[in-house]
Amino acid sequence: MPQTTDSPTRDISWTEASPHDCVVVGAGPAGSMAARAAAEGGASVLLIEEDWEIGVPLVCAEGVGKETLAQFVDVDPKWVASRVEGAIFVSPSGRRVRVNYPDAGYILERKVFDRDLAALAAAAGARVQVGLEAVGVSPGENGLHRVEVRRGDEKGTIEARLVIGADGFRSRVGRWAGLDTRLKPGEIHSCVQYLVAGADVEEHYPEFTAGREIAPGGYAWVFPKGRGTANVGVGISPVTAKQSALEYLERFLDQRFPGAMRLERMVGGVPAKPQERLVGNGLLLVGDAARVADPISGAGIINALASGTMAGQIAAAALREGDVSGRRLAAYQDEWERTIGKDIRFRARIRDVFLKLTDADFEAILDVGSKLFAKGDVRSIDPYQVVRAIITSSPRFLKIARHLLQ
Ligand SMILES: Cc1cc2nc3c(=O)[nH]c(=O)nc-3n(C[C@H](O)[C@H](O)[C@H](O)COP(=O)(O)OP(=O)(O)OC[C@H]3O[C@@H](n4cnc5c(N)ncnc54)[C@H](O)[C@@H]3O)c2cc1C
């Protein structure tokens, strides 16, 4: 519902409903999944979202893997803008390699997807409140957290035994709870994207272009969404870039799709360095707030769903046992490290290498790829075969691989 200037709501039920077992701050994919899992585990849950419309503003290219998504939710066809059947990799000089990967994934309609995930949390028993911003979290009496909230001119306090911070990559919840959530500029993908129309895209084949002059420390993407529309964006490392992400994107768009119409612009960041601590006393961080996105690609939807689900389940169990101490909640961090966190940390090291690759390196990698992918689809190729082929293609890559294994 759009916010109007003359109607700051008089609904104060959110203060009356306190205390809750669990308050989840942020109704992105991570928060909604955490709220859903905690509610399914028997907790009384309040999910709050500062914006008046869940999923808006959108800050995402909306690409997601089909099999991994199905591990967390039954996919509703209305979430899907377009199917992904492969990918096109483009070198700095413009050479292209097309890889077939039938049924690989989707380009989502995240505005619909995010809203439905919140609805699923509500169906599981969570209360959902939009237009309610958390402005502080502090320890209160009887082991309860006090979550200070604001809605327009109104202020209130919600008490909760446990708080889940799902408030995105600039998470304030973690900071309020005393966790060090600072990031240096080099530890962020700085991104900007247009939804464009009238673009001559190859439907079902997202396109990725690397190059120091195109997207230093990152890449440019084209994610087709059907009917000649596409999410076209760049992600860069602010420390290696000479210009703003927007300047790189404008140049890329003018060259790649001259005449394409810009329908919507979005600016955002993705953390590229994993968060050290994900828990505190009565506190869990999930999704971008916990910095669980892939440090290389910046993809974070699936790990938002995974971390939200895991945290919600462990929160519910801890609440049932009456122990929400940091020591009890460390089970979430341990489980995360064991299953996914280790891989993210390794990928963060690979990103360090990625940042050092030259345009000549990208051209050489594309050469290897074009030979490997010349025949058949990618499913018939073992990913380790690809890595092995790249590493053994030049002494420079061998040296890099040795560095990674140290
Ligand atoms: C340009 C760009 C393109 C991307 N493309 C992809 C992609 O193609 N595929 C992919 O997998 N990932 C992609 N990502 C990453 C992905 O969007 C995120 O990893 C994902 O949205 C994380 O989900 P989340 O729930 O943790 O956080 P978010 O989706 O950021 O949700 C956080 C929510 O918390 C709310 N909030 C914040 N503070 C408060 C507060 N104080 N009180 C109440 N509510 C609050 C916000 O309004 C927001 O709704 C992209 C990111 C960017 C920036």
Coordinates of C-alpha atoms and ligand atoms in Angstrom, one line a residue:
M1 CA 0.0 0.0 0.0
P2 CA 1.5 3.4 -0.9
Q3 CA 2.4 5.7 2.0
T4 CA 0.3 8.8 2.1
T5 CA 1.3 12.0 3.8
D6 CA -1.9 12.5 5.6
S7 CA -2.4 9.0 7.0
P8 CA 0.3 7.9 9.4
T9 CA -1.5 4.8 10.7
R10 CA -3.1 4.8 14.1
D11 CA -2.7 1.1 14.4
I12 CA -0.6 0.5 17.5
S13 CA -1.4 -3.2 17.8
W14 CA 2.3 -3.9 17.3
T15 CA 3.1 -2.4 20.7
E16 CA 0.2 -4.2 22.4
A17 CA 1.2 -7.6 21.0
S18 CA 4.6 -7.5 22.8
P19 CA 6.4 -9.6 24.0
H20 CA 7.0 -11.9 21.2
D21 CA 9.3 -14.9 21.2
C22 CA 11.0 -13.6 18.1
V23 CA 11.1 -10.4 16.1
V24 CA 12.6 -10.6 12.6
V25 CA 13.8 -7.3 11.2
G26 CA 13.5 -7.1 7.4
A27 CA 11.1 -8.9 5.1
G28 CA 13.5 -9.9 2.3
P29 CA 13.9 -13.5 1.4
A30 CA 16.1 -14.2 4.4
G31 CA 13.7 -12.6 6.9
S32 CA 10.6 -14.2 5.6
M33 CA 12.1 -17.6 5.6
A34 CA 13.5 -17.2 9.1
A35 CA 10.0 -16.0 10.3
R36 CA 8.3 -18.9 8.5
A37 CA 10.7 -21.5 10.0
A38 CA 10.5 -20.1 13.5
A39 CA 6.7 -19.9 13.4
E40 CA 6.5 -23.5 12.1
G41 CA 8.7 -24.4 15.0
G42 CA 6.1 -23.1 17.4
A43 CA 7.5 -19.6 18.1
S44 CA 5.3 -16.4 18.2
V45 CA 7.0 -14.3 15.5
L46 CA 6.7 -10.7 14.4
L47 CA 8.2 -9.9 11.0
I48 CA 8.7 -6.2 10.4
E49 CA 9.6 -4.4 7.2
E50 CA 10.4 -0.7 7.0
D51 CA 9.1 -0.3 3.5
W52 CA 5.4 -0.1 2.7
E53 CA 5.6 -2.7 0.0
I54 CA 7.5 -6.0 0.4
G55 CA 9.9 -6.5 -2.5
V56 CA 9.9 -2.8 -3.4
P57 CA 12.3 -1.2 -4.2
L58 CA 13.8 -4.1 -6.0
V59 CA 17.6 -4.3 -5.9
C60 CA 18.4 -7.5 -7.7
A61 CA 19.1 -9.1 -11.1
E62 CA 16.7 -11.9 -10.1
G63 CA 18.7 -14.9 -11.4
V64 CA 18.4 -18.1 -9.4
G65 CA 19.1 -21.8 -9.9
K66 CA 16.1 -24.1 -10.4
E67 CA 17.2 -27.0 -8.3
T68 CA 18.6 -25.0 -5.4
L69 CA 15.4 -22.9 -5.2
A70 CA 13.2 -26.0 -5.1
Q71 CA 15.1 -27.2 -2.0
F72 CA 13.4 -24.3 -0.1
V73 CA 10.1 -23.5 -1.7
D74 CA 7.5 -24.9 -4.1
V75 CA 8.1 -22.7 -7.0
D76 CA 5.0 -20.8 -8.1
P77 CA 4.9 -20.1 -11.9
K78 CA 4.0 -16.4 -11.2
W79 CA 7.4 -15.9 -9.6
V80 CA 9.1 -16.7 -12.9
A81 CA 9.7 -14.0 -15.5
S82 CA 11.8 -16.2 -17.7
R83 CA 13.6 -19.6 -17.7
V84 CA 17.4 -19.9 -17.9
E85 CA 18.7 -22.5 -20.4
G86 CA 22.4 -21.7 -20.4
A87 CA 24.7 -18.7 -20.4
I88 CA 26.9 -16.6 -22.7
F89 CA 30.3 -15.6 -21.5
V90 CA 31.9 -12.6 -23.2
S91 CA 35.6 -11.7 -23.1
P92 CA 36.9 -8.1 -22.8
S93 CA 37.5 -8.0 -26.6
G94 CA 33.9 -9.1 -27.2
R95 CA 34.5 -12.8 -28.1
R96 CA 31.5 -14.9 -27.0
V97 CA 31.1 -18.5 -25.7
R98 CA 27.7 -20.0 -25.4
V99 CA 27.1 -22.7 -22.8
N100 CA 23.9 -24.8 -22.9
Y101 CA 22.5 -25.8 -19.5
P102 CA 18.9 -26.9 -20.0
D103 CA 16.6 -26.1 -17.1
A104 CA 19.3 -24.3 -15.2
G105 CA 17.2 -21.7 -13.4
Y106 CA 14.9 -18.7 -13.6
I107 CA 14.9 -15.0 -13.8
L108 CA 12.4 -14.2 -11.1
E109 CA 9.9 -11.5 -10.6
R110 CA 11.3 -10.7 -7.1
K111 CA 8.6 -8.2 -6.3
V112 CA 6.1 -11.0 -6.4
F113 CA 8.5 -13.6 -5.0
D114 CA 9.4 -11.6 -1.9
R115 CA 5.8 -10.7 -1.2
D116 CA 4.8 -14.3 -1.5
L117 CA 7.5 -15.5 0.9
A118 CA 6.2 -13.1 3.5
A119 CA 2.7 -14.4 2.8
L120 CA 4.0 -17.9 3.4
A121 CA 5.5 -16.8 6.7
A122 CA 2.1 -15.3 7.6
A123 CA 0.4 -18.6 6.6
A124 CA 2.8 -20.4 9.0
G125 CA 1.6 -18.1 11.9
A126 CA 4.0 -15.1 11.8
R127 CA 2.6 -11.6 12.2
V128 CA 3.8 -9.4 9.4
Q129 CA 3.9 -5.6 9.7
V130 CA 5.0 -3.3 6.9
G131 CA 6.0 0.3 7.2
L132 CA 7.7 -0.4 10.6
E133 CA 11.3 0.4 10.9
A134 CA 13.6 -0.9 13.6
V135 CA 15.7 2.0 14.9
G136 CA 17.5 0.3 17.8
V137 CA 17.9 -3.0 19.7
S138 CA 19.0 -3.2 23.3
P139 CA 19.0 -5.7 26.1
G140 CA 15.9 -5.1 28.3
E141 CA 14.7 -6.7 31.6
N142 CA 14.0 -10.4 32.2
G143 CA 16.2 -11.4 29.3
L144 CA 14.0 -9.6 26.8
H145 CA 15.3 -7.5 24.0
R146 CA 13.8 -4.1 23.4
V147 CA 13.4 -3.3 19.7
E148 CA 12.7 0.4 19.2
V149 CA 10.5 0.9 16.2
R150 CA 9.2 3.9 14.2
R151 CA 6.3 4.3 11.8
G152 CA 6.0 7.8 10.4
D153 CA 5.8 10.0 13.5
E154 CA 4.9 7.2 15.8
K155 CA 7.5 5.5 18.0
G156 CA 7.2 2.3 20.0
T157 CA 9.0 -0.5 21.7
I158 CA 8.5 -4.2 21.0
E159 CA 9.9 -6.8 23.4
A160 CA 11.2 -10.1 22.2
R161 CA 13.2 -13.0 23.6
L162 CA 15.1 -13.3 20.4
V163 CA 15.9 -11.0 17.5
I164 CA 16.8 -12.1 13.9
G165 CA 18.6 -9.4 11.9
A166 CA 17.6 -9.8 8.2
D167 CA 18.0 -6.2 7.4
G168 CA 20.3 -6.5 4.4
F169 CA 23.9 -5.8 3.7
R170 CA 24.1 -2.5 5.7
S171 CA 22.7 -4.3 8.7
R172 CA 22.3 -2.1 11.7
V173 CA 20.8 -4.9 13.9
G174 CA 24.2 -6.7 14.1
R175 CA 25.9 -3.4 15.1
W176 CA 23.3 -2.6 17.7
A177 CA 24.0 -6.0 19.2
G178 CA 27.7 -5.3 19.4
L179 CA 28.9 -7.4 16.4
D180 CA 31.6 -5.9 14.2
T181 CA 29.8 -5.6 10.8
R182 CA 32.0 -3.0 9.2
L183 CA 33.1 -3.5 5.6
K184 CA 36.0 -1.8 3.8
P185 CA 35.2 -0.5 0.3
G186 CA 37.2 -3.4 -1.3
E187 CA 34.9 -5.9 0.5
I188 CA 31.8 -4.7 -1.3
H189 CA 30.4 -5.3 -4.9
S190 CA 29.1 -1.9 -5.9
C191 CA 26.2 -2.5 -8.3
V192 CA 23.9 -0.5 -10.5
Q193 CA 21.3 -1.9 -12.9
Y194 CA 18.6 -0.8 -15.3
L195 CA 15.6 -2.8 -16.4
V196 CA 15.6 -2.1 -20.1
A197 CA 13.1 -2.6 -22.9
G198 CA 13.8 -2.9 -26.6
A199 CA 17.0 -4.8 -26.1
D200 CA 18.1 -7.3 -28.7
V201 CA 18.8 -10.1 -26.1
E202 CA 19.0 -13.8 -26.6
E203 CA 16.1 -15.0 -24.5
H204 CA 16.9 -17.7 -21.8
Y205 CA 20.7 -17.0 -22.0
P206 CA 22.0 -14.6 -19.4
E207 CA 25.2 -12.9 -20.5
F208 CA 28.3 -12.2 -18.4
T209 CA 31.1 -9.8 -19.6
A210 CA 34.4 -9.4 -17.8
G211 CA 37.0 -6.8 -18.4
R212 CA 38.9 -4.0 -16.6
E213 CA 37.4 -1.3 -18.8
I214 CA 33.9 -2.8 -18.6
A215 CA 33.5 -3.7 -14.9
P216 CA 36.7 -3.6 -12.9
G217 CA 36.8 -6.2 -10.2
G218 CA 33.4 -7.6 -11.3
Y219 CA 31.4 -8.1 -14.4
A220 CA 28.5 -6.8 -16.5
W221 CA 25.3 -8.8 -16.8
V222 CA 22.4 -9.1 -19.0
F223 CA 19.5 -11.2 -17.6
P224 CA 16.7 -11.5 -20.2
K225 CA 13.2 -11.2 -18.7
G226 CA 11.0 -11.8 -21.8
R227 CA 9.5 -9.5 -24.4
G228 CA 12.8 -7.7 -25.1
T229 CA 13.2 -6.7 -21.5
A230 CA 16.3 -7.4 -19.4
N231 CA 18.1 -6.6 -16.2
V232 CA 21.3 -5.0 -17.4
G233 CA 23.8 -4.1 -14.7
V234 CA 27.4 -3.9 -13.6
G235 CA 29.1 -4.8 -10.3
I236 CA 32.5 -3.4 -9.7
S237 CA 35.0 -3.3 -6.9
P238 CA 35.2 0.4 -5.8
V239 CA 38.9 0.2 -5.1
T240 CA 40.0 -1.0 -8.5
A241 CA 37.5 1.2 -10.5
K242 CA 38.4 4.6 -11.9
Q243 CA 34.8 5.7 -12.3
S244 CA 31.4 5.1 -10.7
A245 CA 29.5 1.9 -11.3
L246 CA 26.8 4.1 -13.1
E247 CA 29.4 5.5 -15.6
Y248 CA 30.6 1.9 -16.5
L249 CA 26.9 0.8 -16.9
E250 CA 25.9 3.7 -19.1
R251 CA 28.9 3.0 -21.4
F252 CA 28.2 -0.7 -21.5
L253 CA 24.5 -0.1 -22.3
D254 CA 25.3 2.4 -25.1
Q255 CA 27.7 0.0 -26.7
R256 CA 25.8 -3.3 -26.1
F257 CA 22.2 -2.1 -26.6
P258 CA 22.2 1.3 -28.3
G259 CA 18.6 2.6 -28.3
A260 CA 17.4 0.4 -25.5
M261 CA 14.9 2.2 -23.2
R262 CA 15.6 2.5 -19.5
L263 CA 12.5 1.6 -17.5
E264 CA 13.8 1.3 -13.9
R265 CA 17.2 2.0 -12.2
M266 CA 18.4 0.5 -9.0
V267 CA 21.6 0.9 -7.0
G268 CA 22.9 -1.5 -4.4
G269 CA 25.7 -3.4 -2.9
V270 CA 26.5 -7.0 -2.1
P271 CA 29.0 -7.9 0.7
A272 CA 32.0 -9.8 -0.7
K273 CA 33.6 -10.7 2.7
P274 CA 31.9 -13.2 5.0
Q275 CA 30.8 -12.0 8.4
E276 CA 32.9 -13.5 11.3
R277 CA 30.2 -13.8 14.0
L278 CA 26.6 -14.5 13.1
V279 CA 25.2 -14.8 16.6
G280 CA 25.0 -13.0 20.0
N281 CA 22.9 -13.4 23.1
G282 CA 19.4 -13.6 21.8
L283 CA 20.5 -12.6 18.3
L284 CA 21.0 -14.2 14.9
L285 CA 22.0 -12.6 11.6
V286 CA 20.8 -14.0 8.3
G287 CA 21.0 -13.3 4.5
D288 CA 23.0 -10.2 3.4
A289 CA 23.0 -9.0 7.1
A290 CA 25.2 -12.1 7.7
R291 CA 27.0 -11.6 4.4
V292 CA 26.3 -15.0 3.1
A293 CA 26.1 -14.1 -0.6
D294 CA 28.6 -15.6 -3.0
P295 CA 31.7 -13.4 -2.8
I296 CA 32.5 -13.9 -6.5
S297 CA 29.2 -13.7 -8.3
G298 CA 27.3 -11.6 -5.7
A299 CA 24.4 -14.1 -5.9
G300 CA 22.7 -14.1 -2.5
I301 CA 19.1 -15.3 -2.9
I302 CA 19.7 -18.9 -2.2
N303 CA 21.9 -18.4 0.7
A304 CA 19.4 -15.9 2.1
L305 CA 16.8 -18.7 2.0
A306 CA 19.2 -21.2 3.4
S307 CA 20.5 -19.1 6.3
G308 CA 17.0 -17.8 7.1
T309 CA 15.6 -21.3 7.2
M310 CA 18.4 -22.6 9.3
A311 CA 18.3 -19.7 11.8
G312 CA 14.5 -19.9 12.1
Q313 CA 14.7 -23.6 12.9
I314 CA 17.4 -23.2 15.5
A315 CA 15.7 -20.1 17.0
A316 CA 12.5 -22.1 17.5
A317 CA 14.4 -25.0 19.1
A318 CA 16.3 -22.6 21.4
L319 CA 13.1 -20.9 22.4
R320 CA 11.4 -24.2 23.2
E321 CA 14.3 -25.1 25.5
G322 CA 14.2 -21.6 27.1
D323 CA 17.9 -20.9 26.3
V324 CA 18.6 -18.2 23.8
S325 CA 22.1 -17.5 25.0
G326 CA 24.8 -16.9 22.4
R327 CA 26.3 -20.2 23.4
R328 CA 23.1 -22.1 22.5
L329 CA 22.6 -20.1 19.3
A330 CA 26.1 -20.8 18.2
A331 CA 24.6 -24.0 16.9
Y332 CA 23.4 -21.9 13.9
Q333 CA 26.9 -20.6 13.2
D334 CA 28.4 -24.1 13.6
E335 CA 25.8 -25.6 11.3
W336 CA 26.3 -22.8 8.8
E337 CA 30.1 -23.1 8.7
R338 CA 29.9 -26.9 8.3
T339 CA 27.4 -26.8 5.4
I340 CA 27.9 -23.6 3.4
G341 CA 30.1 -21.1 5.3
K342 CA 33.4 -23.0 4.5
D343 CA 32.6 -22.8 0.8
I344 CA 31.9 -19.1 1.0
R345 CA 35.2 -18.4 2.8
F346 CA 37.0 -20.3 0.1
R347 CA 35.2 -18.3 -2.6
A348 CA 36.2 -15.1 -0.8
R349 CA 39.8 -16.2 -1.4
I350 CA 39.1 -16.9 -5.0
R351 CA 37.7 -13.4 -5.3
D352 CA 41.0 -12.0 -4.1
V353 CA 42.5 -13.8 -7.2
F354 CA 39.7 -12.7 -9.5
L355 CA 40.5 -9.0 -8.6
K356 CA 44.0 -9.5 -9.9
L357 CA 43.1 -11.1 -13.2
T358 CA 44.0 -9.1 -16.3
D359 CA 42.1 -8.8 -19.5
A360 CA 44.6 -11.1 -21.1
D361 CA 43.8 -13.7 -18.3
F362 CA 40.1 -13.4 -19.1
E363 CA 40.8 -13.9 -22.8
A364 CA 42.8 -17.0 -22.0
I365 CA 40.1 -18.4 -19.7
L366 CA 37.6 -17.9 -22.5
D367 CA 39.8 -19.8 -24.9
V368 CA 39.8 -22.8 -22.5
G369 CA 36.0 -22.5 -22.0
S370 CA 35.3 -22.3 -25.7
K371 CA 37.2 -25.6 -26.3
L372 CA 35.5 -27.4 -23.4
F373 CA 32.0 -26.1 -24.2
A374 CA 32.2 -26.5 -28.0
K375 CA 30.2 -29.7 -27.8
G376 CA 27.3 -30.8 -25.7
D377 CA 25.7 -29.1 -22.7
V378 CA 27.4 -28.1 -19.5
R379 CA 25.7 -30.9 -17.6
S380 CA 28.0 -33.4 -19.3
I381 CA 31.1 -31.6 -18.1
D382 CA 32.5 -32.1 -14.6
P383 CA 33.1 -28.6 -13.1
Y384 CA 36.5 -29.9 -11.8
Q385 CA 37.4 -30.7 -15.4
V386 CA 36.8 -27.0 -16.2
V387 CA 38.9 -25.8 -13.2
R388 CA 41.7 -28.3 -14.1
A389 CA 41.7 -27.2 -17.7
I390 CA 42.0 -23.5 -16.8
I391 CA 44.7 -24.2 -14.2
T392 CA 46.8 -26.3 -16.4
S393 CA 46.5 -23.9 -19.4
S394 CA 49.2 -21.6 -18.2
P395 CA 52.0 -21.4 -15.6
R396 CA 50.4 -18.2 -14.3
F397 CA 47.2 -20.0 -13.4
L398 CA 49.1 -22.9 -11.9
K399 CA 50.9 -20.4 -9.6
I400 CA 47.5 -18.8 -8.7
A401 CA 46.1 -22.2 -7.8
R402 CA 49.0 -23.0 -5.5
H403 CA 48.4 -19.7 -3.7
L404 CA 44.7 -20.7 -3.2
L405 CA 45.6 -24.1 -1.8
Q406 CA 48.0 -22.7 0.8
Ligands
LIG1 C1 22.3 -5.1 -8.2 C2 22.1 -6.4 -7.6 C3 21.9 -7.5 -8.3 C4 21.7 -8.8 -7.7 N1 21.4 -9.9 -8.4 C5 21.3 -11.1 -7.8 C6 20.9 -12.2 -8.6 O1 20.7 -12.1 -9.8 N2 20.8 -13.4 -8.0 C7 21.0 -13.6 -6.6 O2 20.9 -14.7 -6.1 N3 21.3 -12.5 -5.9 C8 21.5 -11.2 -6.4 N4 21.8 -10.1 -5.7 C9 21.9 -10.3 -4.2 C10 20.5 -10.5 -3.6 O3 19.7 -9.4 -4.0 C11 20.6 -10.4 -2.1 O4 21.6 -11.3 -1.6 C12 19.3 -10.8 -1.4 O5 18.3 -9.9 -1.7 C13 19.5 -10.9 0.1 O6 18.3 -11.1 0.8 P1 18.1 -10.5 2.3 O7 16.7 -11.0 2.7 O8 19.2 -10.9 3.1 O9 18.2 -9.0 2.2 P2 17.3 -7.9 1.4 O10 16.6 -8.5 0.2 O11 18.1 -6.7 1.2 O12 16.1 -7.6 2.4 C14 16.4 -6.8 3.6 C15 15.0 -6.1 4.0 O13 15.2 -5.5 5.2 C16 14.5 -4.3 5.2 N5 15.1 -3.5 6.3 C17 16.4 -3.0 6.3 N6 16.5 -2.3 7.5 C18 15.4 -2.4 8.2 C19 15.0 -1.9 9.5 N7 15.8 -1.2 10.2 N8 13.7 -2.2 9.9 C20 12.9 -2.9 9.1 N9 13.2 -3.4 7.9 C21 14.4 -3.1 7.4 C22 14.8 -3.8 3.8 O14 13.8 -2.8 3.5 C23 14.6 -5.0 3.0 O15 13.3 -5.3 2.6 C24 21.9 -8.9 -6.3 C25 22.2 -7.8 -5.5 C26 22.3 -6.5 -6.1 C27 22.6 -5.3 -5.3

